[in-house]
XYZ file of C-alpha atoms in Angstrom:
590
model
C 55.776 11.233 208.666
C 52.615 10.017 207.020
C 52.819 6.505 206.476
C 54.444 5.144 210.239
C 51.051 6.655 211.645
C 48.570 4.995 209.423
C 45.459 5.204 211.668
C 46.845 7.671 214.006
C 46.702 10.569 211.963
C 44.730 9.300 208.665
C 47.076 11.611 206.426
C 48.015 11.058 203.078
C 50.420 12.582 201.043
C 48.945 14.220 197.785
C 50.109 14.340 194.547
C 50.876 16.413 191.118
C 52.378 16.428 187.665
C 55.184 18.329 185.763
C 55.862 19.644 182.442
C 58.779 19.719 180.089
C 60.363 16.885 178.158
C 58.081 15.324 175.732
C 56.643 11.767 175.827
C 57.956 8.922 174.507
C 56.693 5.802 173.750
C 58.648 2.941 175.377
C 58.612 -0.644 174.801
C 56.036 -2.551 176.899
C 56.004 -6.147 175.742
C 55.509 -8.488 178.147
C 58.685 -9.814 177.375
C 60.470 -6.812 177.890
C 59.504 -6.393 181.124
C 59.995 -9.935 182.661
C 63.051 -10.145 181.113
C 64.399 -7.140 183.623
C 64.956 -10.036 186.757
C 67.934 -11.370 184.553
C 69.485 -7.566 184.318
C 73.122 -6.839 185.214
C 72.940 -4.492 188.700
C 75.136 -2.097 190.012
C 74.749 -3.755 193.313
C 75.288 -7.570 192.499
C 73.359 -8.241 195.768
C 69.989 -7.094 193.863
C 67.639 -9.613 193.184
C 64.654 -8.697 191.430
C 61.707 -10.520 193.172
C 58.465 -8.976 190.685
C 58.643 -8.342 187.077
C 55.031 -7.719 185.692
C 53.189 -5.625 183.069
C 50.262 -4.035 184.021
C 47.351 -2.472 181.983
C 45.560 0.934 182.399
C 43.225 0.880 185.248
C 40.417 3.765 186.029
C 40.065 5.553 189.101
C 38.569 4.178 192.433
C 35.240 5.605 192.763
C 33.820 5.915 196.235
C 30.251 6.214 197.056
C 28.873 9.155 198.495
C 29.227 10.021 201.928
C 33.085 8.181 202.035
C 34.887 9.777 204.491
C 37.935 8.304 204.299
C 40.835 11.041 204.940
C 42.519 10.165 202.368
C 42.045 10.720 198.349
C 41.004 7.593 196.392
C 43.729 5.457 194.061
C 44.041 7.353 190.882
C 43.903 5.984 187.676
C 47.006 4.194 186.986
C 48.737 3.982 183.134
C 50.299 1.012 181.557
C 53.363 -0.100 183.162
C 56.474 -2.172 183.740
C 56.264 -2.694 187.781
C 59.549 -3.937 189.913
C 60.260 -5.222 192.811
C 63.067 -5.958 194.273
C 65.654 -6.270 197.248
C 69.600 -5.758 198.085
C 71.654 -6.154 201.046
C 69.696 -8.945 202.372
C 71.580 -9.933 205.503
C 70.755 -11.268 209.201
C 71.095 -8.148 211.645
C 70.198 -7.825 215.401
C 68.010 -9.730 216.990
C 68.430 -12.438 214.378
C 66.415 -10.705 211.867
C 66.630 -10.788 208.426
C 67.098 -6.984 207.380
C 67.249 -5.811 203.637
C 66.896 -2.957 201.479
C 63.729 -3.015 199.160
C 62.464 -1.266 196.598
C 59.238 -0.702 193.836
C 59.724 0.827 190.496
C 56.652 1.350 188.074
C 58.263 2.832 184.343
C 55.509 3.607 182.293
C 54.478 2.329 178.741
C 54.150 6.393 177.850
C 57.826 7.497 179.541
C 58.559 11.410 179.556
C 61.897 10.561 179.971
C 62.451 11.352 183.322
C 63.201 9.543 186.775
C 61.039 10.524 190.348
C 62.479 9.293 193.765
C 59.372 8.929 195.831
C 60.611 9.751 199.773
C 59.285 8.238 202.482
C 57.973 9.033 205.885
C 58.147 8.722 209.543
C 59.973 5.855 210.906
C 59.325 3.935 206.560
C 59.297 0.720 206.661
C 56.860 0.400 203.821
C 57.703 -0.345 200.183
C 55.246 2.836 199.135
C 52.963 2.628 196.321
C 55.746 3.842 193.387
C 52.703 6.138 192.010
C 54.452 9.548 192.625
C 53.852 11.078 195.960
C 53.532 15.410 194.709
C 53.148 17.238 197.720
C 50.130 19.763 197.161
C 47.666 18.442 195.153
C 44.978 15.523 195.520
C 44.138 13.925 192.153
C 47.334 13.799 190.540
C 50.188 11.315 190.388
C 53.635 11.692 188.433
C 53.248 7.707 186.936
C 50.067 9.130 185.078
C 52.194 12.023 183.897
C 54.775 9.982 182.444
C 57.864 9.571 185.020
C 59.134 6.451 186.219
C 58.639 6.485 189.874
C 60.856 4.481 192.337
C 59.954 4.276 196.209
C 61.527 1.911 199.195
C 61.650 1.042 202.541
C 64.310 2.682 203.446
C 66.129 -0.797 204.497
C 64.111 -1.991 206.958
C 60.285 -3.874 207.181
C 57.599 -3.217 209.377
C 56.141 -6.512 208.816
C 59.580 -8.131 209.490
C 61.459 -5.621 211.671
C 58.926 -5.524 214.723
C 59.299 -6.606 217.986
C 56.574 -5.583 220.219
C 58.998 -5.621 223.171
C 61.781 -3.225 221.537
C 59.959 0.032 220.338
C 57.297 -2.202 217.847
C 57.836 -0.476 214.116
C 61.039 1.664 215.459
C 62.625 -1.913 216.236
C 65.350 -1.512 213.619
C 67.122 1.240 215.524
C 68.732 -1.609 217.335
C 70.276 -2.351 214.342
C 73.622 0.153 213.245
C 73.107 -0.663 210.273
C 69.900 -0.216 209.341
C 69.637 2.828 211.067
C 72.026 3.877 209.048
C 70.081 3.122 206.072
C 67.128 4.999 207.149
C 68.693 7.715 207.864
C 70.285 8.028 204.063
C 72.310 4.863 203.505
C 69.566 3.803 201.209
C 68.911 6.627 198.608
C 72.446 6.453 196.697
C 72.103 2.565 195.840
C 68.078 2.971 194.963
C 68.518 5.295 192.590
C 71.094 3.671 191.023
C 69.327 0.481 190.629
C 66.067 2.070 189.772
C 68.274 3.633 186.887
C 69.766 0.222 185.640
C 66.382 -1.104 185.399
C 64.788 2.113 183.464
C 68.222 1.944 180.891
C 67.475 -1.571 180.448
C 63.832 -1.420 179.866
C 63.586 1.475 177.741
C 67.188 1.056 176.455
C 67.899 4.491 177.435
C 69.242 6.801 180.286
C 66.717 8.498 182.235
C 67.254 12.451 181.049
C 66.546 13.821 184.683
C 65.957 12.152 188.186
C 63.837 14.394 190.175
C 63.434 13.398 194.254
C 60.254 14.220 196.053
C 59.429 13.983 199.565
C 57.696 15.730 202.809
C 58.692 15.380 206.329
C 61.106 12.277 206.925
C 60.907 12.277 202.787
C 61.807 15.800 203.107
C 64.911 14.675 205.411
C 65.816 12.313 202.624
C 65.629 15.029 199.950
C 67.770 17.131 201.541
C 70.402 13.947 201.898
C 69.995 13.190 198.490
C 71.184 16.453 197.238
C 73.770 16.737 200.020
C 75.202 13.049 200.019
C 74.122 12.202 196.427
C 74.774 15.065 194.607
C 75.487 13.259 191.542
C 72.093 10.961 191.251
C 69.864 13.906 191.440
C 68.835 16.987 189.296
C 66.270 18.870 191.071
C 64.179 18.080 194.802
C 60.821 19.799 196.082
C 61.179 19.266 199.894
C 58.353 19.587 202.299
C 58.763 20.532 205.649
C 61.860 18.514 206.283
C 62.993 17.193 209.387
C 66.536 17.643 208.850
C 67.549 18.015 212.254
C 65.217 14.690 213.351
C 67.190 13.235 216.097
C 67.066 16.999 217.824
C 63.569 17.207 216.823
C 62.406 14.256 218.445
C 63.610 15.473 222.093
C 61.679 18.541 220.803
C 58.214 16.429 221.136
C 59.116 14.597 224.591
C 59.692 17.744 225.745
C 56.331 18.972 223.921
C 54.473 16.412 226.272
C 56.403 17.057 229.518
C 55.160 20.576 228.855
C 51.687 19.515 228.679
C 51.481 17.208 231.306
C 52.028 19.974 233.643
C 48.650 21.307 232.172
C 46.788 17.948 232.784
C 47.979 18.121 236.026
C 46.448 20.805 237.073
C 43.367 19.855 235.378
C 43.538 16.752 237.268
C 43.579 14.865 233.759
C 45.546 11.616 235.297
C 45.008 8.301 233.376
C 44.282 4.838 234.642
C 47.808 4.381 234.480
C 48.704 7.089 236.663
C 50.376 9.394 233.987
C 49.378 12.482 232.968
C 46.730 12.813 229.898
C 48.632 14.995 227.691
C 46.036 14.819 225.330
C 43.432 16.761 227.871
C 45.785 19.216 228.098
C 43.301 21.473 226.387
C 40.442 20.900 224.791
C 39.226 21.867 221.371
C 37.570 25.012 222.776
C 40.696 26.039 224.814
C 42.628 25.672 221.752
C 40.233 27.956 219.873
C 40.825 30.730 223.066
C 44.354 30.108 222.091
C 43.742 30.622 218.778
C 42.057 34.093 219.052
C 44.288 35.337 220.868
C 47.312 34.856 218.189
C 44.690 36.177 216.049
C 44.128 39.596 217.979
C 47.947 39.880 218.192
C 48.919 39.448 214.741
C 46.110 38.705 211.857
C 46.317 42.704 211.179
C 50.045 42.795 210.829
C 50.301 41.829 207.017
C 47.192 44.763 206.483
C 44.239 42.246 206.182
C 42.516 41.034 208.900
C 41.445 37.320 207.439
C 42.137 34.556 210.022
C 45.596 33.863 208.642
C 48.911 35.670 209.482
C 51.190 36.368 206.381
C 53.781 37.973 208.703
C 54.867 35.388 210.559
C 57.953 36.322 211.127
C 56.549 39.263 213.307
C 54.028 37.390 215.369
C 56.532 36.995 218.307
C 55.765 35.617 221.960
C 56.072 39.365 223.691
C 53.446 40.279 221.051
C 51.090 37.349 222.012
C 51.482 36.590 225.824
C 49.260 39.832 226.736
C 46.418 38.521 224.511
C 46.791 35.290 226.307
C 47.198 36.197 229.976
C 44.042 38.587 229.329
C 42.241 35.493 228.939
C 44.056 33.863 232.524
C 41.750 32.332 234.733
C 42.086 33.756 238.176
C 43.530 30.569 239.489
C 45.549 27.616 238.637
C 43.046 24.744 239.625
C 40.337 22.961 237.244
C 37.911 24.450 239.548
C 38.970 27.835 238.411
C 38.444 26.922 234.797
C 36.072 28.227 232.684
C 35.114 28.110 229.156
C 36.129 31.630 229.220
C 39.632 31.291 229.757
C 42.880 29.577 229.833
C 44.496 28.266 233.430
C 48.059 30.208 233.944
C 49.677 26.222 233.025
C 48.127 26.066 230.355
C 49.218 29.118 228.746
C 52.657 28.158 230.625
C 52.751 24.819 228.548
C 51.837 27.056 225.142
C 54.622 29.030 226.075
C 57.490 26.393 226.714
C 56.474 24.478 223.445
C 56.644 27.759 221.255
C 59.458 28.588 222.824
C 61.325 25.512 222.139
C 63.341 23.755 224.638
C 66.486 24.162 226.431
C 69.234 22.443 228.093
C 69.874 23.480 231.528
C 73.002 26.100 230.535
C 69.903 27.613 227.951
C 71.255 25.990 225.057
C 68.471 25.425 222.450
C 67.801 21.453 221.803
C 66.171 22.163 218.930
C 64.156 25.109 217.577
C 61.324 27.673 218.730
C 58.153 27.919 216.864
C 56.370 30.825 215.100
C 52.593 31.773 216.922
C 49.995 31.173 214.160
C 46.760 30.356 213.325
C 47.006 26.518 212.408
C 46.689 25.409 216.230
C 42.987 25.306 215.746
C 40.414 26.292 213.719
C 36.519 26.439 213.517
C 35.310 24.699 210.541
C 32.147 23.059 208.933
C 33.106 20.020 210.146
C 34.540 20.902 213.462
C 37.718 21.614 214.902
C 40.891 20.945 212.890
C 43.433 18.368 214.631
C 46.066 18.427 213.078
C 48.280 20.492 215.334
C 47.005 19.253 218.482
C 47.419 15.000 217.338
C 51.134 15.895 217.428
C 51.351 18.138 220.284
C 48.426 16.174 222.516
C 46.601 13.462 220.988
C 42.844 13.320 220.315
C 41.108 15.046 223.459
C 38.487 11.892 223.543
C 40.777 9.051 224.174
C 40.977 7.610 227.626
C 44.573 7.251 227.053
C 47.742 9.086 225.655
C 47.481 8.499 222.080
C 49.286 11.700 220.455
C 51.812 10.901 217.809
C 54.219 12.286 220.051
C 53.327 9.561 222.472
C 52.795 6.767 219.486
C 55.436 7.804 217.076
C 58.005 9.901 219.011
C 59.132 8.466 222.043
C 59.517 5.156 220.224
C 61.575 6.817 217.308
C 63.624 9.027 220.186
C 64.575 6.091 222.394
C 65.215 3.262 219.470
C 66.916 5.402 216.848
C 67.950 8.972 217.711
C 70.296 7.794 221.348
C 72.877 5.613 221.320
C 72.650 2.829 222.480
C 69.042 2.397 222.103
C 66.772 1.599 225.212
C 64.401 -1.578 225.211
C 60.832 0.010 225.944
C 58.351 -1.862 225.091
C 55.376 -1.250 222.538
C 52.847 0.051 224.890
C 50.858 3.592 225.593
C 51.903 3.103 229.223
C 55.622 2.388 228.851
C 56.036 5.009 225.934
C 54.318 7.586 227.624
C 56.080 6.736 231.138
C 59.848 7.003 228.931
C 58.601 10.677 227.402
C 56.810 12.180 230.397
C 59.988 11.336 232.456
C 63.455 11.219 230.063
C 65.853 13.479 231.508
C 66.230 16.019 228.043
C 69.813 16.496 228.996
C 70.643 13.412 228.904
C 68.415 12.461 225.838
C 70.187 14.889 224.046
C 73.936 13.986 225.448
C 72.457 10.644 223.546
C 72.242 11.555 220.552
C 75.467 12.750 219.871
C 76.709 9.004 221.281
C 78.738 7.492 218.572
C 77.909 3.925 218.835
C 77.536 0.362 216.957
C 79.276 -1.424 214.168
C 79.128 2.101 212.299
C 80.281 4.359 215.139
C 77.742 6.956 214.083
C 75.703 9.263 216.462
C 72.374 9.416 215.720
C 72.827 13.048 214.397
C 75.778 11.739 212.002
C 73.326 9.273 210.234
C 69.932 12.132 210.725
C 70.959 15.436 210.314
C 71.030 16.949 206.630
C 72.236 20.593 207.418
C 75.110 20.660 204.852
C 75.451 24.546 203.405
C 77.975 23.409 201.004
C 75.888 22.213 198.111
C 77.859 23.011 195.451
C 78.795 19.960 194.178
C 74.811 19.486 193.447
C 74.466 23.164 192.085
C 77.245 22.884 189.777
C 75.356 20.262 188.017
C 72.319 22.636 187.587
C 70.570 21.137 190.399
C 67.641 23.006 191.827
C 65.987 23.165 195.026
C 62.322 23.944 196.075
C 61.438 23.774 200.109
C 57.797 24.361 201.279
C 57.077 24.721 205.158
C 53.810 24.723 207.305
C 54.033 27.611 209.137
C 51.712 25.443 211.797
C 53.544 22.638 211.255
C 53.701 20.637 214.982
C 56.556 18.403 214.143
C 59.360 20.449 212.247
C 59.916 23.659 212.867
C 59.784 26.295 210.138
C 62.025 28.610 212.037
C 64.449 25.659 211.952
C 64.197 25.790 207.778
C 64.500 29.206 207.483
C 67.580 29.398 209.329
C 69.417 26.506 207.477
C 68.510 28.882 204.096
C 70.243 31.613 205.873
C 73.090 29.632 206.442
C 73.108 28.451 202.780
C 72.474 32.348 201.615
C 75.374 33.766 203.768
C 77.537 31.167 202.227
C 76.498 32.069 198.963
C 77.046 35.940 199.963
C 72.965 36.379 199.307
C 73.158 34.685 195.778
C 71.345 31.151 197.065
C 68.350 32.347 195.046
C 69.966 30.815 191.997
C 69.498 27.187 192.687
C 66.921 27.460 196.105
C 63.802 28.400 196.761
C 61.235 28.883 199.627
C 57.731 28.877 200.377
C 55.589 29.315 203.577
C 52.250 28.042 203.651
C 50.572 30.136 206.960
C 48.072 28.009 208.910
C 49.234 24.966 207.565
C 49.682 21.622 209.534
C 52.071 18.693 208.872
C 51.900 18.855 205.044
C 48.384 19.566 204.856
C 45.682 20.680 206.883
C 44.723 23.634 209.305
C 43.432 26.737 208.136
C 45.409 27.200 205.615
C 45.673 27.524 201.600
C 47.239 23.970 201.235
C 46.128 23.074 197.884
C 48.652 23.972 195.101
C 50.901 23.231 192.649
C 55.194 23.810 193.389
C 56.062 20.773 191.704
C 55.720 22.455 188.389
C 57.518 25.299 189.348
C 60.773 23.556 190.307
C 60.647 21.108 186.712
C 60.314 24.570 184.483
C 62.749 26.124 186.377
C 65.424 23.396 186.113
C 64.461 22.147 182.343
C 63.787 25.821 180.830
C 65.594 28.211 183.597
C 62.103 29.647 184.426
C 62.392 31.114 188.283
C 59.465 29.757 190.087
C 56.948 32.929 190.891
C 53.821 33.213 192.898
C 51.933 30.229 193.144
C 48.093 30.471 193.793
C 46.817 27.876 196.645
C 43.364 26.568 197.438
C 41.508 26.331 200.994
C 39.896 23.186 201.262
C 36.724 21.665 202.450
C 37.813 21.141 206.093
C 38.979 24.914 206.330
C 37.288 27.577 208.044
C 36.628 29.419 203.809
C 36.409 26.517 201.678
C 37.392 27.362 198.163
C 39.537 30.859 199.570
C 42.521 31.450 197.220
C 45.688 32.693 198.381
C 49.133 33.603 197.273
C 52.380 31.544 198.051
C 54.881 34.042 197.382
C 59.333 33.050 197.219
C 60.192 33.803 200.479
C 60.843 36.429 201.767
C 58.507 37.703 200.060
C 54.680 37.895 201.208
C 50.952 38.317 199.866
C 49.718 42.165 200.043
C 46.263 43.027 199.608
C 45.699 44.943 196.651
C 41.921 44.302 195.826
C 38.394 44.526 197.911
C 38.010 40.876 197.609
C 39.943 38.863 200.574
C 39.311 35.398 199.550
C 40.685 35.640 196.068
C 44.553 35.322 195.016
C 43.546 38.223 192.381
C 42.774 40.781 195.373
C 47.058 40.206 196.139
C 50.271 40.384 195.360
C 53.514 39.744 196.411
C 55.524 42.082 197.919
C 58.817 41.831 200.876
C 57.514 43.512 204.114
């Protein structure tokens, strides 16, 4: 959910390259390319607003001591870029609503077509370059594909009312919820492959779709609802059951405010201060004692836990509660130990919440590592800006707050509330929303549509045969320490899919978990590596995708540590003296 949080989190999404078909030189007059605004759409609506050829540029170079969190523009190839729009129309509110979309074909085509997903609540054009989960410094454009990204139907620029939600303002509108949710993917790709048969005056050979997160969400609709446009997806830690998912993170703050209480973390405001819930240090206590509990239980004791799966809340709580302060008030907290709420509030959000009859809302959580993490260059956030917020900031400022209790009470009830665009009145709807009732909302059929928010969200089809029998393939990745989706969630969608299949799903889906890893990226965690390449030989040359060696990075606690990412359920088993190489493992089902 990158892009909606911009400054919030400072993510980006990083990027790789494929093999397989070989290059092909395509035309790239100048003529060629403007000519494309006069070409015959499948949607006569389309109106192509950009038509411009672009030269090679080099890389941005940054000076040194950049910080920026995010990896600098790559170099970008000749190309034919597009822009364009379809559906324009005049929706709620009186504004003008559309669905938009950027297409960059390169001069050097490979013959193949990449769907560039989006994120969080979209709204943005994206860049076209081709977004790879997994990898930094490479993009799919400079590899050769024709990338297409969009908006999803809806513009942050146009489509915000500071009174109604701010960016999640279009969830007023059926129809361009709708759209975001996966109206918009059939009728992109099919104009994105008009305009790469007309430049290059052939079909694209293969359309690949890529996305994490939201984009991850779309994947999964794209081979469920678009079977036909697609031939293969890598999917990062989807959020396929979003508009359950989002209750999920009101009720992650509820349980933290009940910490800050008893801290006596109130804001100005009067509202809790989720994001003092804990502190960085507090998280570390937290962290050690998953650590005690379960690093051991794959056979190497390393700071990461392979067996997830087995790291289970009666296995934990001991190693937490031995670390209880003796009472429940900040002046019984020490920086040797937890208060009894805040282990409470660990405890409700990795147990996922409930109804009031116990019904599950959405999904529990595994324990792991990635809460928190020691590094060169301090903590790592990237669990705790979901679950909390930055512990500095004098007001509620976790995405949960920013980006979830906007997204929950514009787009995933029905009808959608009017709360306005501020900390206060966001944080007052998620600290006090009844969950019952938020959840009763989302099944609310409602609008011009009459869709519930989980008709137009949730992508949990097991029936995927009508993508399969094309030769489609499937690769999923997951964050075991991801604070948004759940992993747990994924894994039991696959089982779904393999007891359909009667334990043959292998064939056209595959699964990797990433231990320690964040939203995507980050946490202490092997998080640099290549999939993408895995899922294009396997669907162009029937090669089954294998171990995959993955990379710590510089804000880990072993820069430069090498790991295996093994097909689930598979997972890495020490062979060798030498912990932080991938040569010292293998991989092996426990």
């Amino acid at each position: 959910m990158y892009r909606a949080l911009g400054s919030i989190l400072g993510l980006a999404m990083a990027q790789a390259s494929g093999v397989g078909i070989a290059a092909a030189q395509a035309p790239d007059t100048h003529d060629r390319c403007t000519a494309l605004t006069g070409t015959t759409m499948p949607d006569p609506s389309t109106h192509i607003t950009t038509a411009a050829l672009h030269g090679p540029t080099p890389a941005e170079v940054r000076a040194a001591g950049d910080t920026r969190p995010f990896p600098p523009t790559p170099a970008m190839p000749a190309h034919c870029e597009i822009i364009g729009k379809m559906q324009e129309r005049s929706g709620a509110g009186g504004q003008t609503y559309a669905i938009k979309f950027h297409l960059r074909m390169p001069t050097a085509w490979n013959g193949r077509f990449f769907f560039q997903g989006g994120g969080g609540t979209d709204g943005n054009l994206g860049d076209a370059t081709g977004i790879i989960l997994g990898q930094d410094d490479q993009r799919a454009l400079t590899q050769g594909y024709a990338v297409i990204s969009s908006d999803s139907g809806h513009d942050n620029g146009v489509n915000n009312d500071p009174a109604l939600q701010g960016l999640a303002t279009f969830g007023h509108d059926a129809l361009a919820r709708h759209n975001y949710g996966f109206g918009y993917i059939g009728p992109v790709a099919q104009a994105g492959k008009a305009l790469i048969r007309a430049y290059y005056g052939r079909p694209a050979q293969l359309t690949y779709f890529v996305g994490g997160s939201k984009g991850g969400q779309e994947g999964m609709m794209a081979v469920q609802r678009f079977p036909q446009e697609f031939d293969a997806a890598l999917i990062g830690y989807p959020g396929f059951h979003l508009a359950h998912a989002s209750i999920a993170q009101l009720a992650d703050g509820q349980a933290m405010a009940g910490a800050a209480r008893a801290l006596g973390q109130i804001g100005a405001d009067g509202l809790p201060l989720i994001n003092k819930a804990m502190s960085d240090e507090d998280i570390l206590l937290a962290q050690r004692a998953i650590l005690a509990a379960c690093d051991a239980l794959d056979g190497t004791q390393d700071g990461m836990v392979e067996n997830f799966t087995a790291c289970t809340t009666p296995r934990v709580l001991p190693h937490l509660n031995a670390i209880a302060c003796k009472g429940d008030t900040s002046a019984d907290k020490t920086a040797q130990c937890l208060l009894p709420a805040q282990i409470l509030a660990l405890r409700k959000v990795f147990e996922g919440p409930k109804l009031r009859d116990g019904k599950a809302i959405y999904s529990d959580w595994p324990w792991d590592a990635g809460i928190g993490a020691q590094t060169g260059r301090g903590v790592t956030q990237g669990w705790r800006i979901w679950k909390m917020g930055g512990y500095a900031s004098a007001t509620n400022n976790g995405a949960l707050i920013r980006l979830g209790a906007p997204s929950n009470s514009a787009v995933f009830r029905s009808p959608p509330l009017d709360i306005a665009d501020s900390v206060t009145d966001l944080s007052r709807y998620a600290l006090n929303v009844d969950l019952d009732e938020a959840y009763a909302a989302a099944h609310v059929k409602w609008g011009a549509l009459n869709e519930a928010s989980v008709d137009f969200m949730h992508a949990d089809a097991t029936d995927l045969s009508p993508f399969t029998k094309r030769g489609g393939k499937i690769i999923i990745f997951h964050g075991v320490s991801d604070p948004v989706f759940s992993i747990n969630d994924t894994l039991r969608w696959l089982a779904q899919v393999d007891a359909r299949e009667r334990g043959q799903s292998g064939r056209f889906v595959q699964f990797y978990a990433v231990p320690g890893m964040n939203h995507g990226r980050g946490g202490p965690a092997t998080d640099h590596f290549d999939i993408f390449s895995q899922l294009v030989a396997w669907r162009e040359k029937g090669v089954a995708p294998g171990k995959v060696v993955a990379t710590a990075g510089n804000d880990t606690p072993w820069p430069g540590r090498t790991r295996l990412l093994c097909p689930y359920p598979q997972q890495p088993r020490r062979t060798g003296e030498n912990i932080e190489t991938a040569t010292s493992f293998h991989c092996e089902k426990l």
